[in-house]
Short mmCIF file of C-alpha atoms and ligand atoms in Angstrom, two decimals:
data_model
loop_
_atom_site.label_atom_id
_atom_site.label_comp_id
_atom_site.label_asym_id
_atom_site.label_seq_id
_atom_site.Cartn_x
_atom_site.Cartn_y
_atom_site.Cartn_z
CA UNK A 30 122.99 98.85 108.72
CA UNK A 31 125.74 99.19 106.51
CA UNK A 32 124.75 97.15 103.72
CA UNK A 33 121.66 99.65 103.37
CA UNK A 34 123.69 102.73 103.54
CA UNK A 35 125.95 100.69 100.29
CA UNK A 36 122.60 99.72 98.44
CA UNK A 37 121.69 103.63 98.25
CA UNK A 38 125.18 105.04 97.43
CA UNK A 39 125.28 102.06 94.87
CA UNK A 40 122.56 103.41 93.34
CA UNK A 41 122.64 107.35 93.71
CA UNK A 42 126.05 106.20 91.65
CA UNK A 43 124.58 104.32 89.17
CA UNK A 44 121.54 107.10 89.17
CA UNK A 45 124.55 109.16 87.80
CA UNK A 46 126.60 107.41 85.60
CA UNK A 47 123.26 105.84 83.50
CA UNK A 48 121.56 109.85 83.38
CA UNK A 49 118.51 108.67 85.87
CA UNK A 50 119.09 111.55 88.32
CA UNK A 51 122.05 114.45 88.98
CA UNK A 52 122.13 117.15 91.30
CA UNK A 53 121.23 120.09 90.63
CA UNK A 54 122.83 122.81 89.31
CA UNK A 55 126.05 120.68 89.91
CA UNK A 56 128.70 122.54 88.07
CA UNK A 57 128.22 125.25 91.11
CA UNK A 58 128.88 122.27 93.32
CA UNK A 59 124.94 121.27 93.43
CA UNK A 60 122.11 122.76 96.05
CA UNK A 61 121.14 120.53 99.02
CA UNK A 62 117.85 118.17 98.14
CA UNK A 63 117.18 119.76 94.34
CA UNK A 64 117.70 116.79 91.82
CA UNK A 65 117.21 117.12 88.62
CA UNK A 66 116.50 114.29 86.14
CA UNK A 67 119.11 113.07 83.18
CA UNK A 68 117.44 111.34 79.57
CA UNK A 69 117.09 108.21 81.26
CA UNK A 70 115.44 109.01 84.72
CA UNK A 71 113.02 111.64 82.14
CA UNK A 72 111.77 108.57 80.34
CA UNK A 73 111.17 106.68 83.77
CA UNK A 74 109.74 109.56 85.57
CA UNK A 75 107.26 110.05 82.63
CA UNK A 76 106.06 106.61 82.40
CA UNK A 77 105.80 106.35 85.93
CA UNK A 78 103.36 109.32 85.14
CA UNK A 79 101.56 107.25 82.51
CA UNK A 80 100.86 104.78 84.27
CA UNK A 81 99.52 106.86 87.74
CA UNK A 82 96.86 108.60 84.97
CA UNK A 83 96.06 106.00 83.13
CA UNK A 84 94.94 103.70 86.43
CA UNK A 85 93.25 106.49 88.14
CA UNK A 86 91.67 108.85 84.95
CA UNK A 87 91.29 106.16 82.43
CA UNK A 88 90.05 103.20 84.54
CA UNK A 89 87.72 105.67 86.06
CA UNK A 90 84.85 106.70 84.69
CA UNK A 91 84.68 108.91 88.00
CA UNK A 92 87.82 110.42 88.25
CA UNK A 93 88.97 113.33 86.09
CA UNK A 94 92.43 114.87 85.42
CA UNK A 95 93.02 118.73 86.33
CA UNK A 96 96.61 120.47 85.72
CA UNK A 97 96.15 123.63 88.75
CA UNK A 98 99.24 126.34 88.77
CA UNK A 99 101.81 126.40 91.41
CA UNK A 100 100.70 129.61 92.65
CA UNK A 101 97.83 129.98 94.03
CA UNK A 102 95.74 132.50 96.52
CA UNK A 103 97.72 133.72 99.40
CA UNK A 104 94.37 132.89 101.31
CA UNK A 105 94.48 129.36 100.02
CA UNK A 106 96.73 128.70 102.32
CA UNK A 107 95.60 130.12 105.13
CA UNK A 108 92.32 128.86 104.97
CA UNK A 109 94.29 125.19 104.39
CA UNK A 110 95.54 125.77 107.48
CA UNK A 111 99.32 125.86 105.94
CA UNK A 112 99.87 129.09 106.82
CA UNK A 113 99.52 128.46 110.59
CA UNK A 114 99.95 124.29 110.83
CA UNK A 115 102.44 123.51 108.43
CA UNK A 116 105.82 123.09 110.54
CA UNK A 117 108.08 120.79 111.81
CA UNK A 118 109.41 120.44 115.10
CA UNK A 119 112.37 121.45 115.16
CA UNK A 120 115.89 120.69 117.75
CA UNK A 121 119.77 121.39 117.71
CA UNK A 122 122.10 119.92 118.68
CA UNK A 123 123.77 122.61 121.35
CA UNK A 124 127.44 121.01 120.47
CA UNK A 125 126.83 120.14 116.53
CA UNK A 126 125.03 122.49 115.02
CA UNK A 127 123.16 119.81 113.79
CA UNK A 128 119.17 120.00 113.52
CA UNK A 129 116.60 117.66 113.59
CA UNK A 130 113.19 117.32 112.81
CA UNK A 131 111.93 115.99 116.70
CA UNK A 132 109.67 113.67 115.47
CA UNK A 133 112.23 111.55 113.34
CA UNK A 134 114.63 111.25 115.91
CA UNK A 135 111.46 109.84 118.10
CA UNK A 136 110.70 107.63 115.13
CA UNK A 137 113.98 106.33 114.38
CA UNK A 138 114.42 105.46 117.99
CA UNK A 139 111.26 103.24 117.37
CA UNK A 140 112.61 102.03 114.56
CA UNK A 141 115.73 100.80 116.43
CA UNK A 142 113.78 98.79 119.20
CA UNK A 143 111.17 96.96 116.14
CA UNK A 144 114.82 96.21 114.67
CA UNK A 145 115.37 94.33 118.10
CA UNK A 146 112.87 92.27 117.64
CA UNK A 147 112.86 91.86 114.24
CA UNK A 148 116.60 90.02 114.71
CA UNK A 149 114.66 88.08 117.56
CA UNK A 150 112.45 86.77 114.94
CA UNK A 151 115.64 85.88 112.32
CA UNK A 152 117.65 83.77 114.86
CA UNK A 153 114.14 81.83 116.15
CA UNK A 154 113.51 81.46 112.01
CA UNK A 155 117.56 80.40 111.14
CA UNK A 156 117.48 77.68 114.27
CA UNK A 157 114.31 75.90 114.46
CA UNK A 158 113.48 76.85 110.75
CA UNK A 159 110.25 75.12 109.84
CA UNK A 160 109.40 74.82 113.11
CA UNK A 161 109.76 78.06 114.71
CA UNK A 162 105.96 79.55 115.04
CA UNK A 163 106.96 82.71 114.22
CA UNK A 164 102.76 84.60 115.60
CA UNK A 165 103.38 82.68 118.74
CA UNK A 166 106.91 84.11 119.25
CA UNK A 167 105.17 87.29 118.19
CA UNK A 168 102.61 87.19 120.60
CA UNK A 169 104.34 85.74 123.63
CA UNK A 170 108.27 86.13 123.94
CA UNK A 171 109.08 88.51 126.55
CA UNK A 172 111.28 90.36 124.73
CA UNK A 173 109.55 91.13 121.87
CA UNK A 174 106.11 91.51 124.35
CA UNK A 175 108.69 94.12 126.50
CA UNK A 176 109.83 96.17 123.05
CA UNK A 177 106.36 96.05 122.61
CA UNK A 178 105.18 97.52 125.11
CA UNK A 179 108.21 100.38 125.00
CA UNK A 180 107.35 101.45 121.36
CA UNK A 181 103.60 101.69 122.83
CA UNK A 182 104.68 103.81 125.47
CA UNK A 183 106.80 105.68 123.18
CA UNK A 184 104.07 106.67 120.49
CA UNK A 185 101.23 107.87 122.78
CA UNK A 186 103.23 110.34 124.76
CA UNK A 187 104.29 111.53 121.55
CA UNK A 188 101.32 111.74 120.31
CA UNK A 189 99.89 113.50 123.56
CA UNK A 190 103.09 115.58 123.26
CA UNK A 191 101.88 117.07 119.83
CA UNK A 192 98.52 117.34 120.45
CA UNK A 193 98.44 119.30 123.36
CA UNK A 194 101.04 121.86 120.70
CA UNK A 195 103.67 120.86 124.36
CA UNK A 196 107.15 121.21 122.64
CA UNK A 197 108.62 120.89 125.87
CA UNK A 198 106.92 117.50 126.29
CA UNK A 199 109.00 116.55 123.22
CA UNK A 200 112.22 117.91 124.61
CA UNK A 201 110.98 115.76 127.63
CA UNK A 202 110.50 113.03 125.62
CA UNK A 203 113.70 112.76 123.22
CA UNK A 204 115.70 113.04 127.16
CA UNK A 205 114.46 110.48 128.22
CA UNK A 206 115.18 108.54 125.33
CA UNK A 207 118.74 108.81 125.51
CA UNK A 208 118.32 110.19 121.94
CA UNK A 209 122.19 111.42 120.83
CA UNK A 210 123.31 113.92 118.24
CA UNK A 211 124.62 111.28 115.42
CA UNK A 212 127.56 114.38 115.07
CA UNK A 213 128.68 114.90 118.42
CA UNK A 214 127.36 112.16 120.09
CA UNK A 215 126.08 114.55 122.69
CA UNK A 216 122.27 114.72 124.38
CA UNK A 217 122.89 118.52 125.22
CA UNK A 218 119.45 119.71 123.30
CA UNK A 219 118.09 123.54 122.59
CA UNK A 220 114.03 123.68 123.10
CA UNK A 221 111.90 122.40 120.84
CA UNK A 222 110.84 124.66 118.16
CA UNK A 223 108.12 124.89 115.09
CA UNK A 224 109.12 125.62 111.70
CA UNK A 225 107.34 126.75 108.65
CA UNK A 226 107.74 124.65 105.11
CA UNK A 227 106.14 126.97 103.32
CA UNK A 228 108.75 128.58 100.36
CA UNK A 229 107.69 131.92 99.84
CA UNK A 230 107.65 134.84 97.37
CA UNK A 231 106.58 138.33 95.99
CA UNK A 232 103.99 138.31 93.03
CA UNK A 233 104.52 141.88 91.11
CA UNK A 234 107.36 144.11 91.45
CA UNK A 235 106.57 145.47 94.78
CA UNK A 236 107.94 143.62 97.77
CA UNK A 237 105.50 144.34 100.52
CA UNK A 238 103.81 141.45 102.95
CA UNK A 239 100.40 142.25 101.39
CA UNK A 240 102.41 140.62 97.49
CA UNK A 241 103.53 137.28 99.36
CA UNK A 242 102.75 134.39 97.97
CA UNK A 243 103.94 130.41 98.57
CA UNK A 244 105.09 127.68 96.39
CA UNK A 245 102.08 125.41 96.76
CA UNK A 246 103.26 122.22 99.44
CA UNK A 247 100.70 120.24 98.28
CA UNK A 248 99.10 119.66 94.72
CA UNK A 249 95.52 118.72 96.67
CA UNK A 250 94.66 122.50 97.32
CA UNK A 251 94.62 123.75 93.19
CA UNK A 252 91.98 120.37 93.15
CA UNK A 253 89.50 121.66 96.29
CA UNK A 254 89.21 125.29 94.87
CA UNK A 255 88.39 123.58 91.05
CA UNK A 256 85.81 121.50 93.00
CA UNK A 257 83.02 123.22 91.89
CA UNK A 258 84.51 124.11 88.85
CA UNK A 259 85.10 120.64 87.66
CA UNK A 260 81.74 119.13 89.13
CA UNK A 261 79.73 121.64 86.99
CA UNK A 262 81.45 121.14 83.72
CA UNK A 263 82.13 117.56 83.74
CA UNK A 264 78.17 117.70 85.12
CA UNK A 265 79.79 115.10 87.42
CA UNK A 266 77.92 112.97 90.21
CA UNK A 267 79.57 112.09 93.92
CA UNK A 268 81.46 110.29 94.22
CA UNK A 269 83.60 111.53 91.70
CA UNK A 270 87.52 112.15 91.81
CA UNK A 271 90.03 114.53 90.27
CA UNK A 272 92.99 113.27 89.52
CA UNK A 273 96.45 115.67 89.02
CA UNK A 274 100.39 115.61 88.99
CA UNK A 275 102.32 117.89 89.84
CA UNK A 276 105.59 120.36 91.71
CA UNK A 277 104.88 121.01 95.03
CA UNK A 278 107.29 122.56 97.41
CA UNK A 279 109.05 122.25 100.96
CA UNK A 280 111.14 123.89 102.83
CA UNK A 281 112.85 120.24 104.09
CA UNK A 282 115.02 120.60 107.08
CA UNK A 283 116.50 116.74 106.72
CA UNK A 284 117.41 116.97 103.64
CA UNK A 285 119.39 114.33 102.73
CA UNK A 286 118.65 110.47 100.97
CA UNK A 287 119.26 111.67 97.41
CA UNK A 288 115.31 111.86 96.38
CA UNK A 289 113.23 110.93 98.89
CA UNK A 290 112.99 114.16 101.24
CA UNK A 291 114.11 116.78 98.66
CA UNK A 292 112.77 120.93 98.50
CA UNK A 293 111.23 120.22 95.53
CA UNK A 294 109.16 117.53 94.06
CA UNK A 295 105.87 116.25 92.80
CA UNK A 296 102.73 114.88 94.00
CA UNK A 297 100.15 111.96 92.26
CA UNK A 298 96.90 112.90 94.16
CA UNK A 299 93.96 112.53 93.77
CA UNK A 300 90.68 114.05 96.03
CA UNK A 301 87.05 111.17 96.28
CA UNK A 302 84.74 113.70 96.70
CA UNK A 303 81.91 111.34 99.07
CA UNK A 304 78.31 112.21 100.54
CA UNK A 305 79.33 113.16 104.36
CA UNK A 306 78.45 110.16 106.54
CA UNK A 307 79.94 107.49 103.48
CA UNK A 308 83.62 108.46 103.90
CA UNK A 309 85.07 105.80 105.84
CA UNK A 310 84.06 103.13 102.96
CA UNK A 311 86.37 105.30 100.34
CA UNK A 312 88.60 105.08 102.40
CA UNK A 313 89.34 101.38 103.12
CA UNK A 314 88.34 101.51 98.96
CA UNK A 315 90.94 103.48 97.90
CA UNK A 316 93.47 101.91 100.38
CA UNK A 317 92.80 98.53 98.84
CA UNK A 318 92.68 100.07 95.47
CA UNK A 319 96.35 102.09 95.60
CA UNK A 320 98.01 98.52 97.58
CA UNK A 321 96.39 96.43 93.99
CA UNK A 322 98.73 99.48 92.08
CA UNK A 323 101.60 99.51 94.32
CA UNK A 324 101.51 95.33 93.72
CA UNK A 325 100.73 95.85 89.83
CA UNK A 326 104.09 96.71 89.60
CA UNK A 327 105.39 93.86 90.67
CA UNK A 328 107.84 94.33 93.27
CA UNK A 329 107.57 91.62 94.97
CA UNK A 330 105.16 92.21 98.47
CA UNK A 331 107.98 92.07 101.05
CA UNK A 332 108.79 95.98 100.23
CA UNK A 333 105.82 96.77 101.48
CA UNK A 334 103.79 97.36 104.87
CA UNK A 335 100.88 99.66 106.63
CA UNK A 336 101.36 102.28 109.18
CA UNK A 337 98.28 103.99 110.64
CA UNK A 338 99.49 107.21 111.90
CA UNK A 339 99.24 108.16 115.03
CA UNK A 340 99.40 111.70 114.79
CA UNK A 341 97.35 113.03 112.31
CA UNK A 342 97.46 116.05 109.63
CA UNK A 343 95.38 119.21 110.83
CA UNK A 344 92.65 118.15 108.59
CA UNK A 345 92.26 114.38 108.61
CA UNK A 346 89.83 111.91 110.83
CA UNK A 347 91.87 109.20 109.41
CA UNK A 348 94.97 108.35 107.59
CA UNK A 349 96.72 105.56 106.56
CA UNK A 350 100.59 105.20 105.04
CA UNK A 351 101.95 102.73 102.68
CA UNK A 352 105.67 102.32 103.48
CA UNK A 353 108.41 101.08 101.40
CA UNK A 354 111.52 99.74 102.21
CA UNK A 355 113.99 101.94 100.99
CA UNK A 356 117.44 102.00 100.61
CA UNK A 357 117.68 103.16 104.29
CA UNK A 358 114.56 101.71 105.14
CA UNK A 359 110.61 101.34 105.50
CA UNK A 360 109.50 104.89 105.04
CA UNK A 361 106.99 106.41 103.53
CA UNK A 362 105.73 106.38 99.95
CA UNK A 363 102.20 107.55 100.08
CA UNK A 364 99.72 108.61 102.26
CA UNK A 365 95.83 107.89 102.09
CA UNK A 366 93.80 110.48 103.81
CA UNK A 367 89.99 111.04 105.13
CA UNK A 368 90.26 114.56 104.91
CA UNK A 369 86.54 114.72 106.12
CA UNK A 370 84.93 118.92 104.37
CA UNK A 371 87.86 120.05 106.39
CA UNK A 372 89.27 121.91 103.21
CA UNK A 373 86.00 122.66 101.87
CA UNK A 374 84.22 124.11 104.33
CA UNK A 375 87.36 126.44 104.96
CA UNK A 376 86.94 127.33 101.43
CA UNK A 377 83.81 128.27 101.90
CA UNK A 378 84.39 130.36 104.83
CA UNK A 379 87.08 132.41 103.23
CA UNK A 380 86.25 133.39 100.17
CA UNK A 381 82.66 133.76 101.02
CA UNK A 382 81.77 131.04 98.87
CA UNK A 383 79.31 128.39 99.03
CA UNK A 384 81.33 125.18 97.78
CA UNK A 385 78.29 122.58 97.93
CA UNK A 386 76.54 119.89 95.87
CA UNK A 387 73.02 118.85 95.59
CA UNK A 388 73.02 115.56 95.73
CA UNK A 389 69.89 114.33 93.74
CA UNK A 390 69.15 111.44 95.54
CA UNK A 391 68.79 112.04 98.62
CA UNK A 392 67.35 115.54 97.75
CA UNK A 393 69.89 117.51 99.42
CA UNK A 394 72.61 119.56 99.93
CA UNK A 395 75.71 118.75 101.25
CA UNK A 396 79.28 120.19 101.15
CA UNK A 397 81.18 117.11 100.11
CA UNK A 398 83.16 114.85 102.09
CA UNK A 399 87.05 114.03 100.87
CA UNK A 400 88.94 110.70 100.63
CA UNK A 401 92.64 111.09 99.74
CA UNK A 402 95.33 109.21 97.81
CA UNK A 403 98.86 111.27 97.59
CA UNK A 404 102.30 109.54 96.21
CA UNK A 405 105.06 111.27 95.73
CA UNK A 406 106.27 110.41 92.33
CA UNK A 407 110.32 111.34 92.96
CA UNK A 408 109.49 108.28 95.95
CA UNK A 409 107.75 105.90 93.30
CA UNK A 410 111.09 106.72 91.50
CA UNK A 411 113.20 105.19 94.07
CA UNK A 412 111.28 102.55 95.13
CA UNK A 413 111.12 101.14 91.49
CA UNK A 414 114.83 101.78 91.19
CA UNK A 415 115.79 100.27 94.23
CA UNK A 416 114.02 97.29 93.65
CA UNK A 417 115.62 96.85 89.71
CA UNK A 418 119.29 96.91 91.52
CA UNK A 419 120.00 94.27 90.95
CA UNK A 420 123.55 92.40 90.79
CA UNK A 421 124.29 89.41 89.28
CA UNK A 422 126.89 86.94 89.15
CA UNK A 423 126.63 85.00 85.67
CA UNK A 424 128.02 81.44 84.64
CA UNK A 425 131.50 82.25 82.85
CA UNK A 426 132.46 84.36 86.36
CA UNK A 427 131.75 87.98 85.18
CA UNK A 428 129.09 89.75 86.58
CA UNK A 429 126.70 92.57 85.71
CA UNK A 430 124.09 94.78 87.08
CA UNK A 431 120.96 95.02 85.78
CA UNK A 432 117.80 96.53 86.29
CA UNK A 433 114.99 94.95 86.49
CA UNK A 434 112.32 97.23 85.83
CA UNK A 435 108.71 96.51 84.99
CA UNK A 436 108.97 96.48 80.59
CA UNK A 437 106.44 98.98 80.49
CA UNK A 438 108.29 101.70 82.50
CA UNK A 439 111.52 100.46 81.03
CA UNK A 440 112.98 104.26 79.51
CA UNK A 441 114.06 102.17 76.27
CA UNK A 442 111.65 99.10 75.68
CA UNK A 443 113.79 97.63 72.37
CA UNK A 444 117.77 98.53 71.26
CA UNK A 445 118.35 97.23 67.94
CA UNK A 446 122.20 95.98 67.43
CA UNK A 447 123.54 95.03 63.98
CA UNK A 448 126.51 92.60 64.94
CA UNK A 449 128.36 93.96 62.72
CA UNK A 450 129.06 97.48 60.94
CA UNK A 451 129.37 95.37 57.58
CA UNK A 452 127.07 93.53 55.45
CA UNK A 453 124.22 95.41 55.52
CA UNK A 454 123.41 94.58 59.00
CA UNK A 455 123.39 98.28 60.01
CA UNK A 456 120.87 99.15 57.11
CA UNK A 457 118.99 96.13 57.85
CA UNK A 458 119.37 97.38 61.95
CA UNK A 459 117.75 101.03 61.03
CA UNK A 460 115.05 100.08 58.83
CA UNK A 461 113.49 97.80 62.62
CA UNK A 462 114.82 100.53 64.41
CA UNK A 463 112.08 103.13 62.31
CA UNK A 464 109.22 100.77 62.30
CA UNK A 465 109.60 100.42 66.15
CA UNK A 466 110.40 104.23 66.48
CA UNK A 467 106.59 105.14 66.33
CA UNK A 468 105.40 102.63 68.59
CA UNK A 469 108.30 102.44 71.56
CA UNK A 470 111.22 104.26 73.03
CA UNK A 471 113.66 102.63 70.76
CA UNK A 472 118.18 102.89 71.22
CA UNK A 473 120.38 102.07 67.40
CA UNK A 474 123.35 100.65 69.49
CA UNK A 475 125.90 99.65 66.95
CA UNK A 476 129.27 100.69 69.17
CA UNK A 477 131.32 97.94 70.79
CA UNK A 478 131.70 94.30 71.04
CA UNK A 479 127.81 92.45 71.76
CA UNK A 480 128.30 91.20 74.80
CA UNK A 481 129.26 94.80 76.04
CA UNK A 482 125.87 96.71 74.30
CA UNK A 483 124.02 93.53 75.99
CA UNK A 484 125.63 94.75 79.68
CA UNK A 485 124.89 98.29 78.66
CA UNK A 486 120.96 97.91 77.91
CA UNK A 487 121.49 95.66 81.45
CA UNK A 488 121.82 98.83 83.26
CA UNK A 489 119.66 101.10 81.58
CA UNK A 490 116.87 98.03 82.30
CA UNK A 491 116.16 97.61 78.71
CA UNK A 492 113.90 94.88 78.44
CA UNK A 493 114.10 93.59 74.33
CA UNK A 494 117.63 93.52 72.30
CA UNK A 495 116.67 92.64 68.66
CA UNK A 496 120.07 91.80 66.97
CA UNK A 497 120.15 91.92 63.04
CA UNK A 498 123.00 88.98 62.23
CA UNK A 499 124.13 87.24 59.46
CA UNK A 500 121.32 84.65 59.11
CA UNK A 501 118.87 87.93 58.91
CA UNK A 502 120.67 88.68 55.71
CA UNK A 503 119.23 85.40 54.78
CA UNK A 504 115.48 84.91 56.23
CA UNK A 505 114.68 87.61 57.43
CA UNK A 506 114.71 86.58 61.26
CA UNK A 507 116.54 88.11 64.22
CA UNK A 508 116.96 87.45 67.69
CA UNK A 509 115.15 88.52 70.23
CA UNK A 510 116.89 88.40 74.06
CA UNK A 511 114.99 88.62 76.62
CA UNK A 512 116.69 90.98 79.85
CA UNK A 513 116.09 88.93 83.21
CA UNK A 514 116.95 86.17 81.85
CA UNK A 515 119.65 86.91 79.19
CA UNK A 516 117.72 84.18 76.83
CA UNK A 517 117.72 85.12 73.59
CA UNK A 518 114.92 83.82 70.09
CA UNK A 519 114.76 83.46 66.43
CA UNK A 520 111.99 84.79 64.68
CA UNK A 521 110.71 86.38 61.40
CA UNK A 522 111.22 90.27 61.69
CA UNK A 523 107.23 90.21 60.77
CA UNK A 524 106.09 88.91 64.12
CA UNK A 525 108.71 91.61 65.56
CA UNK A 526 105.68 93.96 66.23
CA UNK A 527 103.32 91.70 67.57
CA UNK A 528 106.00 89.80 70.45
CA UNK A 529 106.04 93.48 71.83
CA UNK A 530 102.49 94.19 72.33
CA UNK A 531 101.96 91.19 73.27
CA UNK A 532 105.59 91.46 75.97
CA UNK A 533 104.58 95.37 76.95
CA UNK A 534 101.05 95.16 77.66
CA UNK A 535 99.69 97.69 80.10
CA UNK A 536 96.31 95.37 80.01
CA UNK A 537 97.48 92.71 82.60
CA UNK A 538 98.69 95.12 85.08
CA UNK A 539 95.73 97.63 84.78
CA UNK A 540 93.98 94.96 85.49
N1 LIG B 10 97.90 116.20 100.31
C1 LIG B 10 98.63 115.38 101.14
C2 LIG B 10 99.80 115.47 101.07
O1 LIG B 10 100.54 116.40 101.13
P1 LIG B 10 101.96 114.52 102.25
O2 LIG B 10 102.18 113.30 102.86
O3 LIG B 10 102.46 115.48 103.40
O4 LIG B 10 100.34 113.96 102.31
C3 LIG B 10 102.22 113.23 100.13
O5 LIG B 10 102.69 113.67 101.40
C4 LIG B 10 103.29 111.95 99.43
O6 LIG B 10 104.54 112.80 98.63
C5 LIG B 10 104.34 111.83 101.01
O7 LIG B 10 103.92 110.34 100.99
C6 LIG B 10 105.34 111.00 99.40
O8 LIG B 10 105.62 110.26 98.68
C7 LIG B 10 106.30 112.80 98.97
N2 LIG B 10 106.23 114.40 99.80
C8 LIG B 10 106.66 114.50 100.81
N3 LIG B 10 107.32 115.50 100.71
C9 LIG B 10 107.99 114.97 100.49
C10 LIG B 10 109.54 115.34 100.04
N4 LIG B 10 109.92 116.72 100.81
N5 LIG B 10 110.30 115.11 98.70
C11 LIG B 10 109.55 113.89 98.43
N6 LIG B 10 108.07 113.43 98.47
C12 LIG B 10 107.53 113.81 99.60
#
């Protein structure tokens, strides 16, 4: 555990040192759970957005994009259920006055039990090596079975309590599990209360209830209220999807953990409109497609895990998370939800407008069902950054920190360097830089010794460094250095564009 905490600290400090992420309004001591993306972070974030957009909108003829506003008519949030039901169950510790999310306390307790099993499995592997039958161990070992039964029992009690809106039962569960406050160590808890997560403000100059509007807590509703506009003007036929990237706001209570849980964050969402009765087929389809997208980033599979929801959101009939092994453990990265016709029916009812689709294939009108994929941009950023962060011992007993980012997502694609500031090398390097900058985000760097410059580029994840040296002036060749292998290859300058094009091509990843 200490190791994981250390990792998070290292990522936070690396992010700050190299201009990826800064705390918001830092000069005023920051604003809790709000962050700014620096010069490198803004590039990486934009590249992730573009890659998602390309995979969803560019690669699917039946998916189109949308850019809806953050402010929406307040009735939107009444219809969607967010005014009445978008809340977290909160509990306070009376001794530390620290506020917790009751569901998170229970989830963390379950995770501790699960980790006991993983520890037993790891011990078995260590002791018996290849002779260890992990599957059989998990299916028959009495400790493992006892732990699983505990987990199932806790999950069942929690689900029943939440389904019945029985907050006293949630408190009883926390007490029965003996969960203590991490600060005071006491089990002296208040009752559990619901707390709405939406931020509100007033529109116009008069502050009365009629003017209250909300900062959207999800981008999805902008898609729902525009679905017929897009369907009609785009002549879309079901099944079709609408994709959107944008800011969302939630007054999160457990607002720690860096950019994992923020009060202002970005979502990349896609609503896929289907014929009623076909939603499960599409739900499975999009689950598989989204896993493929994550895998296309080249991150080791051990970082991912699926988790089917026990407690379904008010709008869903099936839901599953893609979880990622973040520096603070496995947590939700993306949600795939079968949202039924809940949202569109609610908007029909509250707006009085018909939101039906006439399906020429079956000669029927209906309100479509919706399958949603919803991934946090900031969480994707953190996942990619933390999987990429590598500390390496080098042969000459030195160390380097390198971000092994997927090359096509790297903030800077190529750094161009003259070996020295003399003999026309800077001019030659500038010439190469000026040619490549049209296509790629490049850096020109002539300061410090070459080794130091390579380390700087490694630390921001630049996949390729081009060095102009004495030989360049004689035969028009340069060396191109690979970030991960650190190998340098000498090539003719007129071959550089072709090499970069091949190495940075997203075709392989996308297909
Ligand atoms: N439209 C469905 C929806 O909003 P969600 O599971 O509440 O579903 C979707 O959110 C994704 O948005 C999450 O999987 C997560 O990646 C991201 N997300 C949610 N709350 C967040 C927060 N406070 N900070 C950063 N990302 C968040």
